[in-house]
Coordinates of C-alpha atoms in Angstrom, one line a residue:
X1 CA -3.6 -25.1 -25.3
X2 CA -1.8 -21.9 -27.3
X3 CA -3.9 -19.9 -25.4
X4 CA -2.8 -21.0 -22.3
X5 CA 0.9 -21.1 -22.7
X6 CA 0.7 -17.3 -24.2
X7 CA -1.2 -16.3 -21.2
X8 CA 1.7 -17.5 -19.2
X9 CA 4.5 -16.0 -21.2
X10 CA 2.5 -12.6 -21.1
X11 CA 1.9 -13.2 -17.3
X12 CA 5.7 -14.3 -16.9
X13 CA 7.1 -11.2 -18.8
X14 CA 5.1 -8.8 -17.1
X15 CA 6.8 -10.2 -13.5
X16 CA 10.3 -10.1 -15.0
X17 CA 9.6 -6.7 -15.8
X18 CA 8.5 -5.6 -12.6
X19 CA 10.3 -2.6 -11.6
X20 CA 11.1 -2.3 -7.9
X21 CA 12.1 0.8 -6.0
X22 CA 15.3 0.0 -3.8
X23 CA 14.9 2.7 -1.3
X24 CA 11.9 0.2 0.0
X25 CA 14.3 -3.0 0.2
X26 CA 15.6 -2.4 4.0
X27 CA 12.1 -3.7 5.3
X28 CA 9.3 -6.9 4.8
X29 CA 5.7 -5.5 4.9
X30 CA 3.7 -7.9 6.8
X31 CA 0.5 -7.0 6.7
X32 CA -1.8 -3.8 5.8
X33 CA -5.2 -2.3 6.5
X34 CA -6.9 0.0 3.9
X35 CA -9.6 1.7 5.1
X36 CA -11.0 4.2 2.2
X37 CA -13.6 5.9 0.5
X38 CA -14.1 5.7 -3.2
X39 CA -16.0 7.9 -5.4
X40 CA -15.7 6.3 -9.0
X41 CA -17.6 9.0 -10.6
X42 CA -14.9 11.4 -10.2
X43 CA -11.9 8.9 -9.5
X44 CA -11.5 10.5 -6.2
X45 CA -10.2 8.1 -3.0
X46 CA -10.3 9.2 0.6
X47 CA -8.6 7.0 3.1
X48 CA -5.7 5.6 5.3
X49 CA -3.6 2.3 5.1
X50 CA -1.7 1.3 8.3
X51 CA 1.4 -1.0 7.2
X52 CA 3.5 -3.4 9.8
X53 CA 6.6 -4.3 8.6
X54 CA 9.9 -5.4 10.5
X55 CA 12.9 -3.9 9.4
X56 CA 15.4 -5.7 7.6
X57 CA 18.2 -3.7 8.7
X58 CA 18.7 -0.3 11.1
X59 CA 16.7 2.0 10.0
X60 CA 16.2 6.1 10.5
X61 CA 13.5 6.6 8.3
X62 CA 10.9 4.5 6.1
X63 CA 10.1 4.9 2.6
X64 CA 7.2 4.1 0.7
X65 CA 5.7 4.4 -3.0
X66 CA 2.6 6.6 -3.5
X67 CA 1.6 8.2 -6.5
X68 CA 2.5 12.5 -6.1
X69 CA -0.6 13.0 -7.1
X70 CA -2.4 11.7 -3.6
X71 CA -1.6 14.2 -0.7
X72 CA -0.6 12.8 2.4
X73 CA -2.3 14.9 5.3
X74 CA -0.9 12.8 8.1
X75 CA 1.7 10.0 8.9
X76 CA 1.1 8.4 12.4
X77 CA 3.0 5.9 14.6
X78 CA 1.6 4.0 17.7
X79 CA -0.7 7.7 17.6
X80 CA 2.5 10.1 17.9
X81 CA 2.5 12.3 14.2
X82 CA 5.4 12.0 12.4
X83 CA 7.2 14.0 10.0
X84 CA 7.4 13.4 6.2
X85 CA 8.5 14.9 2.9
X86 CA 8.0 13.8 -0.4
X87 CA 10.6 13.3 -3.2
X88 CA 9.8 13.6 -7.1
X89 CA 9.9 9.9 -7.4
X90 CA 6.2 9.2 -6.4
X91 CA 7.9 9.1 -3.2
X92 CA 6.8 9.4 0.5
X93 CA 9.7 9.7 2.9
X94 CA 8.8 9.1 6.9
X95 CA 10.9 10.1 9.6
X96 CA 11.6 8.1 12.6
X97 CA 11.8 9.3 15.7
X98 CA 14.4 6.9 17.0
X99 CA 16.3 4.1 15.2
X100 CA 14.3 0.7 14.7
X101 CA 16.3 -1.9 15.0
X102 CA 16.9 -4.7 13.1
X103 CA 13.9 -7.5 13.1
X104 CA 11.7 -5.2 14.9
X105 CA 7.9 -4.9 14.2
X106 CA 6.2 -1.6 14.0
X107 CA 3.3 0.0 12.0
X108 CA 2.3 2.8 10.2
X109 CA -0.6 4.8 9.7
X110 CA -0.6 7.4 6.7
X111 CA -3.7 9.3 5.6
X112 CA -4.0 10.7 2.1
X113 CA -6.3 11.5 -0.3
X114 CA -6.4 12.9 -4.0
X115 CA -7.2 11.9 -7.6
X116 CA -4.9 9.0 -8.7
X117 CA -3.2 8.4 -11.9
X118 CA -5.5 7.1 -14.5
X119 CA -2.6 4.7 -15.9
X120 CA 0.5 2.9 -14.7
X121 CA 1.7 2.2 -11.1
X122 CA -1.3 2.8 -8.2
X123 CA -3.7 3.9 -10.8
X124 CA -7.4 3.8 -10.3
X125 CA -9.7 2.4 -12.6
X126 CA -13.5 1.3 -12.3
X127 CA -14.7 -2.0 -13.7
X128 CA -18.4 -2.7 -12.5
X129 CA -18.8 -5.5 -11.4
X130 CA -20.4 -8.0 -7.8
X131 CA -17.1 -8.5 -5.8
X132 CA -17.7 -11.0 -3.8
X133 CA -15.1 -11.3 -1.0
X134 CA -15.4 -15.1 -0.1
X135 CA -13.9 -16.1 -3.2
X136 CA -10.4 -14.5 -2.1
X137 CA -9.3 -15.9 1.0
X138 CA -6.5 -13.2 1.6
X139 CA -9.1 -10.2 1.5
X140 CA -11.5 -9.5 4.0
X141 CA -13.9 -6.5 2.9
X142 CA -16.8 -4.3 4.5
X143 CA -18.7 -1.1 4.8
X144 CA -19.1 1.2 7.5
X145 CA -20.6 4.4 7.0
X146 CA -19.5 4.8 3.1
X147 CA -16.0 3.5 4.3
X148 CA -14.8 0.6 2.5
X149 CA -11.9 -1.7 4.4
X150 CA -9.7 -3.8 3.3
X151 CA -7.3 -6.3 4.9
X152 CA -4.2 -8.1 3.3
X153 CA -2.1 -10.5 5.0
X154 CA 1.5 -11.3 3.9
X155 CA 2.6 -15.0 5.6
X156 CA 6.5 -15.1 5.4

């Protein structure tokens, strides 16, 4: 029973010390698709994740976490490119091209690739293993020509 109740106090204080970036509070991800390749032998990732999320408030311009050390090469909407910067905060900063509104639902499609971080936030590490997607009922995975997909659903 000890072993149990310290897995939950580790498990516990690892959510209380979640750190959250709020430049990403002024909108609710609903869903994403990740669509990548992955090259374990020399950490490398390839892909692009399209996010929907409705804004929580007006909005001019999106921000997102990813790690400085992936390059973004692209940053799409409804096919239109859109501009984007980066800041030093493991930042990517998106530019709207008009003012979303509040409670609207829209998507994103950013491409990127690059080694990740080896530790910490949106690091990559390899554990070999079967994954077996019917034991995880909020992932949907499959292969396409070396691409590797994965779906997440958020239900509000």
């Amino acid at each position: 029973m000890n072993t149990i109740v310290n897995a939950e106090k580790k498990s516990a204080a690892k959510k209380m010390a979640l750190v959250t970036n709020p430049n990403t509070y002024n909108y609710d991800i609903v869903y994403h698709r990740l669509r990548f390749k992955v090259d374990p032998a020399i950490q490398f990732i390839d892909g692009e994740v399209t996010t929907k999320y409705i804004a929580k408030e007006t909005i001019n311009s999106v921000i997102f976490d990813l790690s400085n050390d992936l390059e973004v090469s692209s940053v799409k909407q409804r096919g239109n490119d859109l501009t984007f910067s980066r800041s030093t905060d493991n930042e990517l900063i998106i530019d709207m091209p008009f003012t979303q509104n509040t409670n609207v639902l829209d998507s994103l499609t950013i491409a990127y690739s690059g080694v990740p971080p080896t530790s910490g936030f949106g690091s990559f590490y390899h554990i070999p293993t079967q994954f077996d997607p019917s034991t995880l009922d909020f992932i949907r995975a499959f292969r396409s020509n070396g691409m590797v997909a994965l779906q997440t659903r958020f239900e509000r």
